[in-house]
């Protein structure tokens, strides 16, 4: 499913195929429950974003970074299958935890965590899926640009990044005006919270890179992509 758009994934035939892949080939599909848990997004007591049934028997925690190309690949490969086969029927829920790696990653995390919780997963997916389009300046920046990313006040740095990576245009297309985005980019309290969560992932859960995954409180060793994660989810759902 690599490279297919969200619309293509949501198409009838692709959706059916995704459900079979995750739920197990050769097994009859169960009737869809009345509740559609894909539409349910909440915030946990610890302040992390959760998609799906909070009481589901399986809780998948994703430690991700917005500037991590492997995280983008994981989102593209897994999103449709996880949502259709696990989240929608209420079998499992997805919890996203930011693992901040650099100032650009922090800037995107400030934006996604600034919107109402009901919009987080839509925006999170949009940034992850379009990473190849917006991340160019990370490799092609000038020395002057990089100086602006690392010097000056917090708000000055994040706004410079937002300008150079065209995040103002990205968010304007999604209904957020410049002044609102500037307020998000000035939220130092949120930045400290995100940094503390990254420290917690390292010190408490031994997360050393992204993407990394935890199921029901246990970090999955050697699991950093959809190919290695999928069979472990299947084993717990079946």
Coordinates of N, CA and C in Angstrom, one line a residue:
X1 N 0.8 -1.2 0.0 CA 0.0 0.0 0.0 C 0.9 1.3 0.0
X2 N 2.2 1.1 -0.2 CA 3.1 2.2 -0.2 C 2.7 3.2 -1.3
X3 N 2.7 4.5 -0.9 CA 2.5 5.5 -1.9 C 1.1 5.8 -2.3
X4 N 0.1 5.0 -1.9 CA -1.3 5.3 -2.2 C -1.8 6.4 -1.4
X5 N -2.7 7.2 -1.9 CA -3.3 8.3 -1.2 C -4.3 7.8 -0.2
X6 N -4.7 8.7 0.7 CA -5.7 8.3 1.7 C -7.0 8.0 1.0
X7 N -7.3 8.7 -0.1 CA -8.6 8.4 -0.8 C -8.5 7.1 -1.4
X8 N -7.4 6.7 -2.0 CA -7.3 5.4 -2.6 C -7.4 4.3 -1.6
X9 N -6.7 4.5 -0.4 CA -6.8 3.5 0.7 C -8.2 3.3 1.1
X10 N -9.0 4.4 1.1 CA -10.4 4.3 1.6 C -11.3 3.8 0.6
X11 N -10.9 3.6 -0.6 CA -11.8 3.0 -1.6 C -12.2 1.6 -1.2
X12 N -13.4 1.2 -1.8 CA -14.0 0.0 -1.3 C -13.1 -1.2 -1.5
X13 N -12.5 -1.4 -2.6 CA -11.7 -2.6 -2.9 C -10.5 -2.6 -2.0
X14 N -9.8 -1.5 -1.9 CA -8.6 -1.4 -1.2 C -8.9 -1.6 0.3
X15 N -10.0 -1.0 0.8 CA -10.3 -1.2 2.2 C -10.6 -2.6 2.5
X16 N -11.3 -3.3 1.6 CA -11.5 -4.7 1.9 C -10.2 -5.5 1.9
X17 N -9.3 -5.2 1.0 CA -8.0 -5.9 1.0 C -7.2 -5.6 2.3
X18 N -7.3 -4.4 2.7 CA -6.5 -4.0 3.9 C -7.0 -4.8 5.1
X19 N -8.4 -4.9 5.2 CA -8.9 -5.6 6.4 C -8.5 -7.1 6.4
X20 N -8.5 -7.7 5.2 CA -8.1 -9.1 5.1 C -6.6 -9.2 5.5
X21 N -5.8 -8.3 5.1 CA -4.3 -8.4 5.4 C -4.1 -8.4 6.9
X22 N -4.8 -7.5 7.6 CA -4.6 -7.3 9.0 C -5.4 -8.4 9.9
X23 N -6.5 -8.8 9.4 CA -7.4 -9.7 10.2 C -7.1 -11.1 9.9
X24 N -6.3 -11.4 8.9 CA -5.9 -12.8 8.6 C -6.6 -13.3 7.3
X25 N -5.8 -13.6 6.3 CA -6.3 -14.1 5.1 C -7.0 -15.4 5.3
X26 N -8.1 -15.6 4.5 CA -8.8 -16.9 4.5 C -9.9 -17.0 5.6
X27 N -10.0 -15.9 6.5 CA -11.0 -16.0 7.5 C -12.2 -15.1 7.1
X28 N -13.4 -15.6 7.3 CA -14.6 -14.8 6.9 C -14.6 -13.5 7.7
X29 N -14.9 -12.4 7.0 CA -15.0 -11.1 7.6 C -16.2 -11.0 8.6
X30 N -16.0 -10.5 9.7 CA -17.0 -10.3 10.7 C -17.9 -9.1 10.4
X31 N -19.1 -9.1 10.7 CA -20.0 -7.9 10.4 C -19.4 -6.7 11.2
X32 N -19.4 -5.6 10.5 CA -18.9 -4.4 11.1 C -19.8 -3.9 12.2
X33 N -19.2 -3.5 13.3 CA -20.0 -3.1 14.5 C -20.6 -1.7 14.1
X34 N -21.6 -1.4 14.9 CA -22.3 -0.1 14.7 C -21.4 1.1 14.9
X35 N -20.6 1.0 16.0 CA -19.7 2.1 16.3 C -18.5 2.1 15.4
X36 N -18.2 3.3 14.9 CA -17.0 3.5 14.1 C -15.9 4.2 14.9
X37 N -15.0 3.4 15.5 CA -14.0 4.0 16.4 C -13.0 4.8 15.7
X38 N -12.9 4.8 14.4 CA -11.9 5.6 13.7 C -12.3 7.1 13.9
X39 N -13.5 7.3 14.1 CA -14.0 8.7 14.3 C -13.8 9.2 15.8
X40 N -13.3 8.4 16.6 CA -13.1 8.7 18.0 C -11.7 9.0 18.4
X41 N -11.4 10.3 18.7 CA -10.0 10.6 19.1 C -10.1 11.4 20.4
X42 N -9.3 11.0 21.3 CA -9.3 11.6 22.7 C -7.9 11.8 23.1
X43 N -7.8 12.4 24.3 CA -6.5 12.6 24.9 C -6.4 11.8 26.2
X44 N -5.3 11.1 26.4 CA -5.2 10.3 27.6 C -4.9 11.1 28.8
X45 N -4.9 10.5 30.0 CA -4.7 11.3 31.2 C -3.2 11.8 31.2
X46 N -2.3 11.2 30.5 CA -1.0 11.7 30.4 C -0.8 12.7 29.3
X47 N -1.9 13.1 28.6 CA -1.8 14.1 27.5 C -1.4 13.6 26.1
X48 N -1.5 12.3 25.9 CA -1.2 11.7 24.6 C -2.4 11.6 23.8
X49 N -2.3 11.6 22.5 CA -3.5 11.5 21.6 C -3.8 10.0 21.3
X50 N -5.1 9.7 21.4 CA -5.5 8.3 21.3 C -6.6 8.2 20.2
X51 N -6.4 7.3 19.3 CA -7.4 7.1 18.3 C -8.1 5.7 18.5
X52 N -9.4 5.7 18.7 CA -10.1 4.4 18.9 C -10.7 4.2 20.2
X53 N -11.0 3.0 20.5 CA -11.7 2.6 21.7 C -10.8 2.6 22.9
X54 N -10.9 3.5 23.9 CA -10.0 3.6 25.0 C -10.0 2.2 25.8
X55 N -11.1 1.4 25.7 CA -11.1 0.2 26.4 C -10.8 -1.0 25.6
X56 N -10.2 -0.8 24.4 CA -9.8 -1.9 23.5 C -8.8 -2.8 24.2
X57 N -8.8 -4.1 23.8 CA -8.0 -5.0 24.4 C -6.5 -4.8 24.0
X58 N -6.3 -4.1 22.9 CA -4.9 -3.8 22.5 C -4.6 -2.4 22.4
X59 N -3.6 -1.9 23.0 CA -3.2 -0.5 22.9 C -1.8 -0.4 22.2
X60 N -1.8 0.1 21.0 CA -0.5 0.3 20.3 C 0.0 1.7 20.5
X61 N 1.2 1.9 21.1 CA 1.8 3.2 21.3 C 2.9 3.3 20.2
X62 N 2.8 4.4 19.5 CA 3.8 4.7 18.4 C 4.6 5.9 18.9
X63 N 5.9 5.7 19.0 CA 6.9 6.8 19.2 C 7.4 7.2 17.8
X64 N 7.1 8.4 17.5 CA 7.3 8.9 16.1 C 7.9 10.3 16.1
X65 N 8.7 10.6 15.0 CA 9.3 11.9 14.8 C 8.8 12.3 13.4
X66 N 8.5 13.6 13.3 CA 8.0 14.1 12.0 C 9.1 14.2 10.9
X67 N 10.4 14.3 11.3 CA 11.5 14.4 10.4 C 12.1 13.0 10.1
X68 N 11.5 12.0 10.6 CA 12.0 10.6 10.4 C 11.4 10.0 9.2
X69 N 12.2 9.7 8.1 CA 11.6 9.2 6.9 C 11.0 7.8 7.1
X70 N 11.5 7.0 8.1 CA 11.0 5.7 8.3 C 9.6 5.8 9.0
X71 N 9.4 6.9 9.7 CA 8.1 7.1 10.3 C 7.1 7.5 9.3
X72 N 7.5 8.2 8.3 CA 6.6 8.5 7.1 C 6.2 7.3 6.4
X73 N 7.2 6.4 6.1 CA 7.0 5.2 5.4 C 6.0 4.3 6.2
X74 N 6.2 4.2 7.5 CA 5.3 3.4 8.3 C 3.9 3.9 8.2
X75 N 3.7 5.2 8.3 CA 2.4 5.8 8.2 C 1.7 5.4 6.9
X76 N 2.4 5.5 5.8 CA 1.9 5.2 4.5 C 1.5 3.8 4.4
X77 N 2.4 2.9 4.9 CA 2.2 1.5 4.8 C 1.0 1.0 5.7
X78 N 1.0 1.5 6.9 CA 0.1 0.9 7.9 C -1.2 1.5 8.1
X79 N -1.4 2.8 7.8 CA -2.5 3.5 8.2 C -3.9 2.9 7.9
X80 N -4.0 2.5 6.6 CA -5.3 1.9 6.2 C -5.6 0.6 6.9
X81 N -4.6 -0.2 7.0 CA -4.8 -1.6 7.6 C -5.1 -1.4 9.1
X82 N -4.3 -0.6 9.8 CA -4.6 -0.4 11.2 C -6.0 0.2 11.5
X83 N -6.4 1.2 10.7 CA -7.7 1.8 11.0 C -8.8 0.9 10.6
X84 N -8.7 0.2 9.5 CA -9.8 -0.7 9.1 C -9.9 -2.0 9.9
X85 N -8.7 -2.6 10.1 CA -8.7 -3.9 10.7 C -8.7 -3.9 12.2
X86 N -8.2 -2.8 12.8 CA -8.0 -2.8 14.3 C -8.8 -1.8 15.0
X87 N -8.7 -0.5 14.5 CA -9.3 0.6 15.2 C -10.8 0.7 15.0
X88 N -11.2 0.6 13.7 CA -12.6 0.8 13.4 C -13.6 -0.2 14.2
X89 N -13.2 -1.5 14.2 CA -14.1 -2.4 15.0 C -13.9 -2.4 16.5
X90 N -13.1 -1.5 17.0 CA -12.9 -1.4 18.4 C -12.0 -2.4 19.0
X91 N -11.2 -3.2 18.2 CA -10.3 -4.2 18.7 C -9.1 -3.6 19.4
X92 N -8.6 -2.5 18.8 CA -7.4 -1.9 19.3 C -7.4 -0.4 19.1
X93 N -6.6 0.3 19.8 CA -6.5 1.8 19.7 C -5.0 2.1 19.5
X94 N -4.8 3.3 18.9 CA -3.5 3.8 18.6 C -3.2 5.1 19.4
X95 N -2.1 5.1 20.1 CA -1.7 6.2 20.9 C -0.4 6.7 20.3
X96 N -0.4 8.0 19.9 CA 0.8 8.6 19.3 C 1.6 9.4 20.4
X97 N 2.9 9.2 20.5 CA 3.7 9.9 21.4 C 4.9 10.5 20.6
X98 N 5.0 11.8 20.7 CA 6.1 12.5 19.9 C 7.4 12.2 20.5
X99 N 8.4 11.9 19.7 CA 9.8 11.7 20.1 C 10.6 12.8 19.3
X100 N 10.8 13.9 19.9 CA 11.4 15.1 19.2 C 12.9 14.9 19.0
X101 N 13.3 15.0 17.7 CA 14.7 14.8 17.4 C 15.4 16.1 17.0
X102 N 14.7 17.1 16.6 CA 15.4 18.3 16.1 C 14.4 19.5 16.1
X103 N 14.9 20.7 15.8 CA 14.0 21.9 15.9 C 12.9 21.8 14.9
X104 N 13.1 21.2 13.7 CA 12.0 21.1 12.7 C 11.0 20.2 13.2
X105 N 11.4 19.1 13.7 CA 10.5 18.1 14.3 C 9.6 18.8 15.4
X106 N 10.3 19.5 16.3 CA 9.6 20.2 17.4 C 8.6 21.2 16.8
X107 N 8.9 21.9 15.8 CA 8.0 22.9 15.2 C 6.8 22.2 14.7
X108 N 6.9 21.1 14.0 CA 5.7 20.4 13.5 C 4.9 19.8 14.7
X109 N 5.6 19.3 15.7 CA 4.9 18.8 16.8 C 4.1 19.9 17.6
X110 N 4.6 21.1 17.6 CA 3.9 22.2 18.2 C 2.6 22.5 17.4
X111 N 2.7 22.4 16.1 CA 1.5 22.6 15.3 C 0.5 21.5 15.5
X112 N 0.9 20.3 15.4 CA -0.1 19.2 15.5 C -0.7 19.1 16.9
X113 N 0.0 19.4 17.9 CA -0.5 19.4 19.3 C -1.2 20.6 19.7
X114 N -1.3 21.6 18.8 CA -1.9 22.9 19.1 C -3.4 22.9 18.7
X115 N -3.7 22.1 17.7 CA -5.1 22.0 17.2 C -6.0 21.3 18.2
X116 N -7.3 21.4 18.1 CA -8.2 20.6 19.0 C -7.9 19.1 18.8
X117 N -8.1 18.3 19.9 CA -7.8 16.9 19.9 C -8.5 16.2 18.7
X118 N -9.7 16.6 18.4 CA -10.5 16.0 17.3 C -9.8 16.1 16.0
X119 N -8.9 17.1 15.8 CA -8.2 17.3 14.5 C -6.8 16.7 14.5
X120 N -6.3 16.3 15.7 CA -4.9 15.9 15.7 C -4.5 14.8 14.7
X121 N -5.3 13.7 14.6 CA -4.9 12.6 13.8 C -5.0 12.9 12.3
X122 N -5.9 13.8 11.9 CA -6.0 14.2 10.5 C -4.8 15.0 10.2
X123 N -4.4 15.9 11.0 CA -3.2 16.7 10.8 C -1.9 15.9 10.9
X124 N -1.8 15.1 11.9 CA -0.7 14.2 12.0 C -0.4 13.4 10.8
X125 N -1.5 12.8 10.2 CA -1.4 12.0 9.0 C -1.0 12.8 7.8
X126 N -1.5 14.0 7.7 CA -1.2 14.9 6.6 C 0.3 15.3 6.6
X127 N 0.8 15.6 7.8 CA 2.3 15.9 7.8 C 3.1 14.7 7.5
X128 N 2.7 13.5 8.0 CA 3.5 12.3 7.8 C 3.5 11.9 6.3
X129 N 2.3 11.9 5.7 CA 2.2 11.5 4.4 C 2.8 12.4 3.4
X130 N 2.9 13.7 3.7 CA 3.5 14.7 2.7 C 4.9 15.1 3.1
X131 N 5.5 14.3 4.0 CA 6.9 14.6 4.4 C 7.8 14.9 3.3
X132 N 7.8 14.1 2.3 CA 8.7 14.2 1.1 C 8.6 15.5 0.4
X133 N 7.4 16.1 0.5 CA 7.1 17.4 -0.2 C 7.6 18.6 0.7
X134 N 7.5 18.5 2.0 CA 7.9 19.7 2.8 C 9.3 19.7 3.4
X135 N 9.9 18.5 3.4 CA 11.2 18.4 4.2 C 12.4 18.8 3.5
X136 N 12.3 19.2 2.2 CA 13.4 19.6 1.4 C 14.4 20.5 2.0
X137 N 13.9 21.6 2.6 CA 14.9 22.6 3.2 C 15.8 22.0 4.3
X138 N 15.5 20.9 4.9 CA 16.4 20.3 5.9 C 17.7 19.9 5.2
X139 N 17.7 19.5 4.0 CA 18.9 19.1 3.3 C 19.5 20.2 2.4
X140 N 18.6 21.1 2.0 CA 19.0 22.1 1.0 C 19.1 23.6 1.6
X141 N 19.1 23.7 2.9 CA 19.1 25.0 3.5 C 20.4 25.7 3.4
X142 N 20.4 27.0 3.4 CA 21.6 27.8 3.5 C 22.1 28.0 4.9
X143 N 23.3 28.4 5.0 CA 23.9 28.7 6.4 C 23.1 29.7 7.1
X144 N 22.6 30.7 6.3 CA 21.8 31.8 6.9 C 20.5 31.3 7.5
X145 N 19.9 30.4 6.8 CA 18.6 29.8 7.2 C 18.9 29.0 8.5
X146 N 19.9 28.2 8.5 CA 20.2 27.4 9.7 C 20.5 28.2 10.9
X147 N 21.1 29.3 10.7 CA 21.4 30.2 11.8 C 20.1 30.7 12.4
X148 N 19.1 31.0 11.6 CA 17.8 31.5 12.1 C 17.1 30.4 12.8
X149 N 17.3 29.2 12.5 CA 16.6 28.0 13.2 C 17.2 27.8 14.6
X150 N 18.4 28.2 14.8 CA 19.1 27.9 16.1 C 19.4 29.1 16.9
X151 N 19.2 30.3 16.5 CA 19.5 31.5 17.2 C 18.3 32.4 17.4
X152 N 18.3 33.2 18.4 CA 17.2 34.1 18.7 C 16.3 33.5 19.7
X153 N 15.2 34.2 19.9 CA 14.2 33.7 20.9 C 13.5 32.5 20.4
X154 N 12.8 31.8 21.3 CA 12.1 30.5 20.9 C 11.1 30.8 19.7
X155 N 10.3 31.8 19.9 CA 9.3 32.1 18.9 C 9.9 32.5 17.6
X156 N 11.0 33.3 17.6 CA 11.7 33.7 16.4 C 12.3 32.5 15.6
X157 N 12.8 31.5 16.4 CA 13.3 30.3 15.7 C 12.2 29.4 15.1
X158 N 11.1 29.2 15.8 CA 10.1 28.3 15.3 C 9.4 29.0 14.1
X159 N 9.2 30.3 14.2 CA 8.6 31.0 13.0 C 9.5 31.0 11.8
X160 N 10.8 31.1 12.0 CA 11.7 31.0 10.9 C 11.6 29.7 10.2
X161 N 11.5 28.6 11.0 CA 11.4 27.3 10.5 C 10.0 27.1 9.7
X162 N 9.0 27.6 10.3 CA 7.7 27.6 9.7 C 7.6 28.3 8.4
X163 N 8.4 29.4 8.3 CA 8.4 30.1 7.0 C 9.3 29.4 6.0
X164 N 10.4 28.9 6.4 CA 11.3 28.2 5.4 C 10.7 26.9 4.9
X165 N 10.0 26.2 5.8 CA 9.4 24.9 5.4 C 7.9 25.1 4.8
X166 N 7.5 26.3 4.7 CA 6.2 26.7 4.1 C 5.0 26.1 5.0
X167 N 5.2 26.0 6.3 CA 4.1 25.5 7.2 C 3.0 26.5 7.2
X168 N 3.3 27.8 7.0 CA 2.2 28.8 7.0 C 1.2 28.5 5.9
X169 N 1.7 28.2 4.7 CA 0.9 27.8 3.6 C 0.2 26.5 3.9
X170 N 0.9 25.5 4.4 CA 0.4 24.2 4.7 C -0.8 24.3 5.6
X171 N -0.7 25.1 6.7 CA -1.8 25.3 7.6 C -2.9 26.2 7.1
X172 N -2.6 27.2 6.3 CA -3.6 28.0 5.7 C -4.6 27.2 4.9
X173 N -4.0 26.2 4.2 CA -4.9 25.4 3.4 C -5.8 24.5 4.2
X174 N -5.5 24.4 5.5 CA -6.3 23.6 6.5 C -7.0 24.5 7.5
X175 N -7.2 25.8 7.1 CA -8.1 26.6 7.9 C -7.4 27.4 9.1
X176 N -6.1 27.4 9.2 CA -5.5 28.1 10.3 C -4.7 29.4 9.8
X177 N -5.1 30.5 10.3 CA -4.5 31.7 9.8 C -3.1 31.9 10.5
X178 N -2.4 32.9 10.0 CA -1.0 33.1 10.4 C -0.9 33.5 11.9
X179 N -1.8 34.4 12.4 CA -1.7 34.8 13.8 C -2.0 33.6 14.7
X180 N -2.9 32.7 14.4 CA -3.2 31.6 15.2 C -2.0 30.6 15.2
X181 N -1.4 30.4 14.0 CA -0.2 29.6 14.0 C 0.9 30.1 14.7
X182 N 1.1 31.5 14.7 CA 2.2 32.1 15.5 C 2.0 31.9 16.9
X183 N 0.8 31.9 17.4 CA 0.5 31.6 18.8 C 1.0 30.1 19.2
X184 N 0.7 29.2 18.3 CA 1.1 27.8 18.5 C 2.6 27.7 18.5
X185 N 3.3 28.4 17.7 CA 4.7 28.4 17.6 C 5.4 29.0 18.7
X186 N 4.7 29.8 19.5 CA 5.2 30.6 20.6 C 5.0 29.8 22.0
X187 N 4.4 28.7 21.9 CA 4.0 27.9 23.1 C 5.2 27.2 23.7
X188 N 6.0 27.9 24.5 CA 7.1 27.3 25.1 C 6.8 26.2 26.1
X189 N 5.6 26.4 26.8 CA 5.2 25.4 27.8 C 4.9 24.0 27.1
X190 N 4.3 24.1 25.9 CA 4.0 22.9 25.2 C 5.4 22.3 24.7
X191 N 6.3 23.1 24.3 CA 7.6 22.6 23.8 C 8.3 21.9 24.9
X192 N 8.2 22.4 26.1 CA 8.9 21.7 27.3 C 8.2 20.4 27.6
X193 N 6.9 20.4 27.4 CA 6.1 19.1 27.7 C 6.6 18.1 26.6
X194 N 6.7 18.5 25.4 CA 7.1 17.5 24.3 C 8.5 17.0 24.6
X195 N 9.4 17.9 25.0 CA 10.8 17.5 25.3 C 10.8 16.6 26.5
X196 N 10.0 16.8 27.5 CA 9.9 15.9 28.7 C 9.4 14.6 28.3
X197 N 8.4 14.5 27.4 CA 7.9 13.2 26.9 C 9.0 12.4 26.2
X198 N 9.8 13.1 25.4 CA 10.9 12.5 24.7 C 11.9 11.9 25.7
X199 N 12.2 12.7 26.8 CA 13.1 12.2 27.8 C 12.5 11.0 28.5
X200 N 11.2 11.0 28.8 CA 10.6 9.9 29.4 C 10.6 8.6 28.5
X201 N 10.5 8.8 27.2 CA 10.5 7.7 26.3 C 11.9 7.0 26.4
X202 N 13.0 7.9 26.5 CA 14.3 7.3 26.5 C 14.6 6.7 27.9
X203 N 14.3 7.4 28.9 CA 14.7 7.0 30.3 C 13.8 5.9 30.9
X204 N 12.5 6.0 30.6 CA 11.6 5.0 31.2 C 11.3 3.8 30.4
X205 N 11.3 4.0 29.0 CA 10.9 2.9 28.1 C 12.0 2.4 27.3
X206 N 13.2 3.1 27.4 CA 14.4 2.7 26.6 C 14.2 2.8 25.1
X207 N 13.4 3.8 24.7 CA 13.3 4.1 23.2 C 14.6 4.7 22.7
X208 N 15.1 4.2 21.7 CA 16.4 4.7 21.2 C 16.3 5.3 19.7
X209 N 15.1 5.1 19.1 CA 15.0 5.6 17.7 C 13.5 5.5 17.3
X210 N 13.3 6.1 16.1 CA 11.9 6.1 15.6 C 11.8 5.5 14.2
X211 N 10.7 4.9 13.9 CA 9.6 4.6 14.8 C 9.9 3.5 15.8
X212 N 9.3 3.6 17.0 CA 9.4 2.4 17.9 C 7.9 2.2 18.4
X213 N 7.7 1.0 18.9 CA 6.3 0.7 19.2 C 6.2 -0.1 20.6
X214 N 5.1 0.2 21.3 CA 4.9 -0.4 22.5 C 3.5 -1.0 22.5
X215 N 3.3 -2.2 22.9 CA 2.0 -2.8 23.0 C 1.7 -3.2 24.5
X216 N 0.6 -2.6 25.0 CA 0.2 -2.9 26.4 C 1.3 -2.6 27.4
X217 N 2.1 -1.5 27.1 CA 3.2 -1.2 28.1 C 4.5 -1.8 27.9
X218 N 4.6 -2.6 26.8 CA 5.9 -3.4 26.6 C 6.5 -2.9 25.3
X219 N 7.7 -2.4 25.3 CA 8.4 -1.9 24.1 C 8.8 -3.2 23.3
X220 N 8.5 -3.1 22.0 CA 8.7 -4.3 21.1 C 10.2 -4.2 20.6
X221 N 11.0 -5.1 21.0 CA 12.4 -5.1 20.6 C 12.5 -5.4 19.1
X222 N 13.4 -4.7 18.4 CA 13.7 -5.0 17.0 C 12.6 -4.7 16.1
X223 N 11.6 -3.8 16.5 CA 10.4 -3.6 15.7 C 10.4 -2.1 15.4
X224 N 10.7 -1.8 14.1 CA 10.8 -0.4 13.6 C 10.1 -0.2 12.3
X225 N 9.3 -1.1 11.8 CA 8.6 -0.9 10.6 C 7.3 -1.8 10.6
X226 N 6.5 -1.6 9.6 CA 5.2 -2.3 9.5 C 5.4 -3.8 9.3
X227 N 6.4 -4.1 8.5 CA 6.6 -5.6 8.3 C 6.8 -6.3 9.5
X228 N 7.6 -5.8 10.5 CA 7.9 -6.5 11.7 C 6.8 -6.3 12.8
X229 N 6.0 -5.2 12.7 CA 5.0 -5.0 13.7 C 3.7 -5.7 13.4
X230 N 3.4 -5.9 12.1 CA 2.1 -6.5 11.7 C 1.9 -7.9 12.3
X231 N 2.8 -8.8 12.2 CA 2.5 -10.1 12.8 C 2.4 -10.1 14.3
X232 N 3.0 -9.2 14.9 CA 2.8 -9.1 16.4 C 1.4 -8.6 16.8
X233 N 0.9 -7.7 16.0 CA -0.5 -7.3 16.2 C -1.5 -8.4 15.9
X234 N -1.2 -9.1 14.8 CA -2.1 -10.2 14.4 C -2.1 -11.3 15.5
X235 N -1.0 -11.6 16.1 CA -0.9 -12.6 17.2 C -1.7 -12.2 18.4
X236 N -1.8 -10.9 18.7 CA -2.6 -10.5 19.8 C -4.1 -10.3 19.5
X237 N -4.4 -10.1 18.3 CA -5.8 -9.9 17.9 C -6.6 -11.2 17.7
X238 N -5.8 -12.2 17.2 CA -6.5 -13.4 16.8 C -6.6 -14.4 18.0

